[in-house]
Short mmCIF file of C-alpha atoms in Angstrom, two decimals:
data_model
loop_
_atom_site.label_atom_id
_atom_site.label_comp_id
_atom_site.label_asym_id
_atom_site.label_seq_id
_atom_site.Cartn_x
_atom_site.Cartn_y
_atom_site.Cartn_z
CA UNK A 30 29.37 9.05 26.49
CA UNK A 31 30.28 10.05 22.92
CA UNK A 32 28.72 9.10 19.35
CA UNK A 33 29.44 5.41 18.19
CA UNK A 34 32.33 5.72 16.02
CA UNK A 35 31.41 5.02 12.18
CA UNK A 36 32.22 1.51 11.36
CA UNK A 37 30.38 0.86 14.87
CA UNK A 38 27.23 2.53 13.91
CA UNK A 39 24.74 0.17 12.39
CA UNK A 40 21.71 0.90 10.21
CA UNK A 41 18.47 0.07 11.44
CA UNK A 42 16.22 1.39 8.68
CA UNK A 43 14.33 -2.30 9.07
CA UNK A 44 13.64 -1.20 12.75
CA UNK A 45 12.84 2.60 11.73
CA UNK A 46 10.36 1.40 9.21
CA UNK A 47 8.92 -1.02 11.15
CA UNK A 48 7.91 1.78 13.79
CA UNK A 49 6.64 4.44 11.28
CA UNK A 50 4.31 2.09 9.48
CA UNK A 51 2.84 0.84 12.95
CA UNK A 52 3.01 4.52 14.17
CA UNK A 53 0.85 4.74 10.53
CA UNK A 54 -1.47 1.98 11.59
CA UNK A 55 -2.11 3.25 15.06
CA UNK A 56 -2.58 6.65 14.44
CA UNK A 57 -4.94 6.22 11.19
CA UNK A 58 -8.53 7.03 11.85
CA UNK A 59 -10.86 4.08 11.97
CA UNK A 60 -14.08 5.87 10.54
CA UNK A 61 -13.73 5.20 7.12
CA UNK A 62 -15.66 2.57 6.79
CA UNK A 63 -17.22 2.07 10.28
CA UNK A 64 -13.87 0.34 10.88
CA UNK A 65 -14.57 -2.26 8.37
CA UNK A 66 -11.20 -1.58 6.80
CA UNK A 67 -7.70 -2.01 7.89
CA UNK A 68 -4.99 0.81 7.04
CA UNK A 69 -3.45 -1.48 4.36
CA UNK A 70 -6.97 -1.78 2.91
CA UNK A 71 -8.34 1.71 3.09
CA UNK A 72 -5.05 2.31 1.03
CA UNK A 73 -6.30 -0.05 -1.81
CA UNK A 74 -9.57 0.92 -1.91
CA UNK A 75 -8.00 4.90 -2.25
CA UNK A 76 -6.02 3.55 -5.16
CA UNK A 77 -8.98 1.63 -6.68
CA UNK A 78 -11.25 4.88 -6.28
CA UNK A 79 -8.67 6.96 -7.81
CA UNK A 80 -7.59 4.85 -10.51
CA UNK A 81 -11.16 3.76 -11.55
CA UNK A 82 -11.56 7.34 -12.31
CA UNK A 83 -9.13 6.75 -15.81
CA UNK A 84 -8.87 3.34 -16.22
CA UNK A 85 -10.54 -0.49 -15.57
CA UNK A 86 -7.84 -1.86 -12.47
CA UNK A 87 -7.18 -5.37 -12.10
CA UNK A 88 -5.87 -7.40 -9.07
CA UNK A 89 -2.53 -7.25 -10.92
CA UNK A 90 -2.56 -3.48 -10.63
CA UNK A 91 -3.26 -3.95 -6.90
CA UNK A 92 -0.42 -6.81 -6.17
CA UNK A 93 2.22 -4.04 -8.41
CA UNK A 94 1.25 -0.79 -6.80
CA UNK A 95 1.31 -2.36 -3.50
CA UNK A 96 4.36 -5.18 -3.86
CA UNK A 97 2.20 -7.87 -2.48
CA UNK A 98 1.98 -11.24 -3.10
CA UNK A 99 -1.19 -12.80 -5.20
CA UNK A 100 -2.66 -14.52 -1.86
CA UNK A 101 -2.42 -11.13 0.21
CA UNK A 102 -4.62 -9.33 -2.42
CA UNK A 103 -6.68 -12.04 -3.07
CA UNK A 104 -7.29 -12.12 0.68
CA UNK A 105 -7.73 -8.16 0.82
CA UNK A 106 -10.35 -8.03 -1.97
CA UNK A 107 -12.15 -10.49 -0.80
CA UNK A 108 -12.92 -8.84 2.25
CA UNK A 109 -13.39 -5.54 0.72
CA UNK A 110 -16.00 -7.15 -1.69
CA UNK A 111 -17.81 -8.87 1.20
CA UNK A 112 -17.51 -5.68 3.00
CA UNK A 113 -19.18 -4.46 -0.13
CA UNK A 114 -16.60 -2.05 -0.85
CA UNK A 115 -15.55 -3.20 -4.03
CA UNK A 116 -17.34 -5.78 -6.80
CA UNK A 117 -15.56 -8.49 -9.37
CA UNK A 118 -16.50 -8.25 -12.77
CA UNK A 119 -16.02 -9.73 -15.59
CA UNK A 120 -14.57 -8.29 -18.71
CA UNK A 121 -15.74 -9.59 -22.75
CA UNK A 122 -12.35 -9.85 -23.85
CA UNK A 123 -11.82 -12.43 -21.05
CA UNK A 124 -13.95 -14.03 -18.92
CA UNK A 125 -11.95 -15.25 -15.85
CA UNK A 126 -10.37 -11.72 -15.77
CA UNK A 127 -11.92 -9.50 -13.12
CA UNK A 128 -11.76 -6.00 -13.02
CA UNK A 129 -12.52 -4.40 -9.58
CA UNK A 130 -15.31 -1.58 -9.03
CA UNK A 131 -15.76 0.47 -6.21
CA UNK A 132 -19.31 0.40 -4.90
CA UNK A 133 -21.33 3.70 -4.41
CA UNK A 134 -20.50 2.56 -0.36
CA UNK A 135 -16.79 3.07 -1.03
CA UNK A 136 -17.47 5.95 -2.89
CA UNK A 137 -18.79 7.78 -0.34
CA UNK A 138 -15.70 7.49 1.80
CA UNK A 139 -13.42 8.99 -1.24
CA UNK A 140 -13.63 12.07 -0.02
CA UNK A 141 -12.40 11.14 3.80
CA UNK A 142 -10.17 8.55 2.91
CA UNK A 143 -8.40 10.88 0.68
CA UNK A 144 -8.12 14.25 3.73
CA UNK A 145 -7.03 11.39 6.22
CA UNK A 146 -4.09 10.60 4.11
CA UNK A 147 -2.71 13.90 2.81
CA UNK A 148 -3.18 14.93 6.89
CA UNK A 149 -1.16 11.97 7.76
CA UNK A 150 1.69 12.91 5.14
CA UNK A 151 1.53 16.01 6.42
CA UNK A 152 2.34 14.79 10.04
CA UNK A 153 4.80 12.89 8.46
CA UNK A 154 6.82 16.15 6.37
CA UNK A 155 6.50 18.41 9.02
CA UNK A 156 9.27 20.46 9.77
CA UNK A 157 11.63 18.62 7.23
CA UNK A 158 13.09 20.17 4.63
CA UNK A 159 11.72 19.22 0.78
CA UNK A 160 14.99 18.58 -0.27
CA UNK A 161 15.21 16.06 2.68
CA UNK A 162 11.73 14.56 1.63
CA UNK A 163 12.79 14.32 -1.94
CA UNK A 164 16.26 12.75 -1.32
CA UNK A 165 14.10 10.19 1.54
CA UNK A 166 11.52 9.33 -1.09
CA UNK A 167 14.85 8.41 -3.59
CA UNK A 168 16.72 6.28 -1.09
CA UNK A 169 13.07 4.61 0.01
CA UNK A 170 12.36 3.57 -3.53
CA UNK A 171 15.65 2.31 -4.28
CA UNK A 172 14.99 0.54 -1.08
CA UNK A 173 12.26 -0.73 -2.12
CA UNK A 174 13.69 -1.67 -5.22
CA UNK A 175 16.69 -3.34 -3.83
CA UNK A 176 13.91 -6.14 -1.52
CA UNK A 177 11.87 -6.61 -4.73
CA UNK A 178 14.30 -7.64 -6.74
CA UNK A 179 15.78 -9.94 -4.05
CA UNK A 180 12.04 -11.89 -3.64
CA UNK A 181 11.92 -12.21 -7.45
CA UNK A 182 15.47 -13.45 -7.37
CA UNK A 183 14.66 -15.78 -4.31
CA UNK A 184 11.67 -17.08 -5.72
CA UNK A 185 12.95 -17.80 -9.20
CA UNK A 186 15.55 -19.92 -7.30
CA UNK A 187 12.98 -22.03 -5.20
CA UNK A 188 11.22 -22.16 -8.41
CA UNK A 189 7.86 -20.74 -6.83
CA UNK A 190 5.66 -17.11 -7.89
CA UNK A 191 2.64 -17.61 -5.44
CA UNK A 192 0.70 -18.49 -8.00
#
């Protein structure tokens, strides 16, 4: 039985991605956290460690970096601030704005949270060449890219932002 001839082969880089991020999932250590966190949200609470370092974040920052909708982070800091991960406060210029702090609990897992993911992107470039990686990490932003712009376009159109 031969290859699939071109126009016969279909991509399936849904189906691929699908399986590497619950590969991800799966295969990411529970510690952090005492296995309060999920992978999505030991991901945001990296970013708001790291970021906090430089610079006040918002939930907006968190939606953007993260191409989530309003209600998924809303849901996700929630949890990390009951969790007591994270606090809400708010800012002088603007009262209902809250800008998110990690706690000294969260900041304690910096450290981990950060070796767990550079080990798992290491499991992830081994044995591939960097000028693979590079042209992967192109073609998965534009990706990316391409499926934002569609949900802005489709949710201009049914005249709805999750807000």
């Amino acid at each position: 039985m031969g290859m699939p001839a071109a126009a016969d082969a279909q991509p399936d880089f849904g189906r691929l991605i699908h399986a590497l991020s619950h590969h991800l999932r799966r295969r990411s250590p529970v510690s952090e956290g005492g296995g309060e966190l999920t992978h999505m949200q030991r991901h945001i609470l990296f970013y708001i460690l790291m970021e906090s370092l430089n610079r006040e974040i918002y939930q907006k920052d968190v939606e953007e970096e993260f191409h989530i909708r309003r209600s998924t982070a809303t849901g996700m800091l929630q949890l990390m601030e009951k969790s007591g991960f994270i606090t809400r406060e708010s800012v002088p210029q603007d009262a209902r704005l809250k800008k998110i702090v990690p706690t000294k609990k969260a900041g304690r897992f910096r450290t981990q949270v950060q070796a767990n993911i550079a080990r798992m992107e290491q499991k992830l470039a081994d044995g591939i060449p960097s000028q693979d990686l590079d042209t992967c990490r192109e073609v998965l932003l534009h990706m990316l890219g391409n499926l934002t712009q569609n949900e802005r376009r489709t949710d201009n159109e049914q005249g709805g932002n999750d807000e």
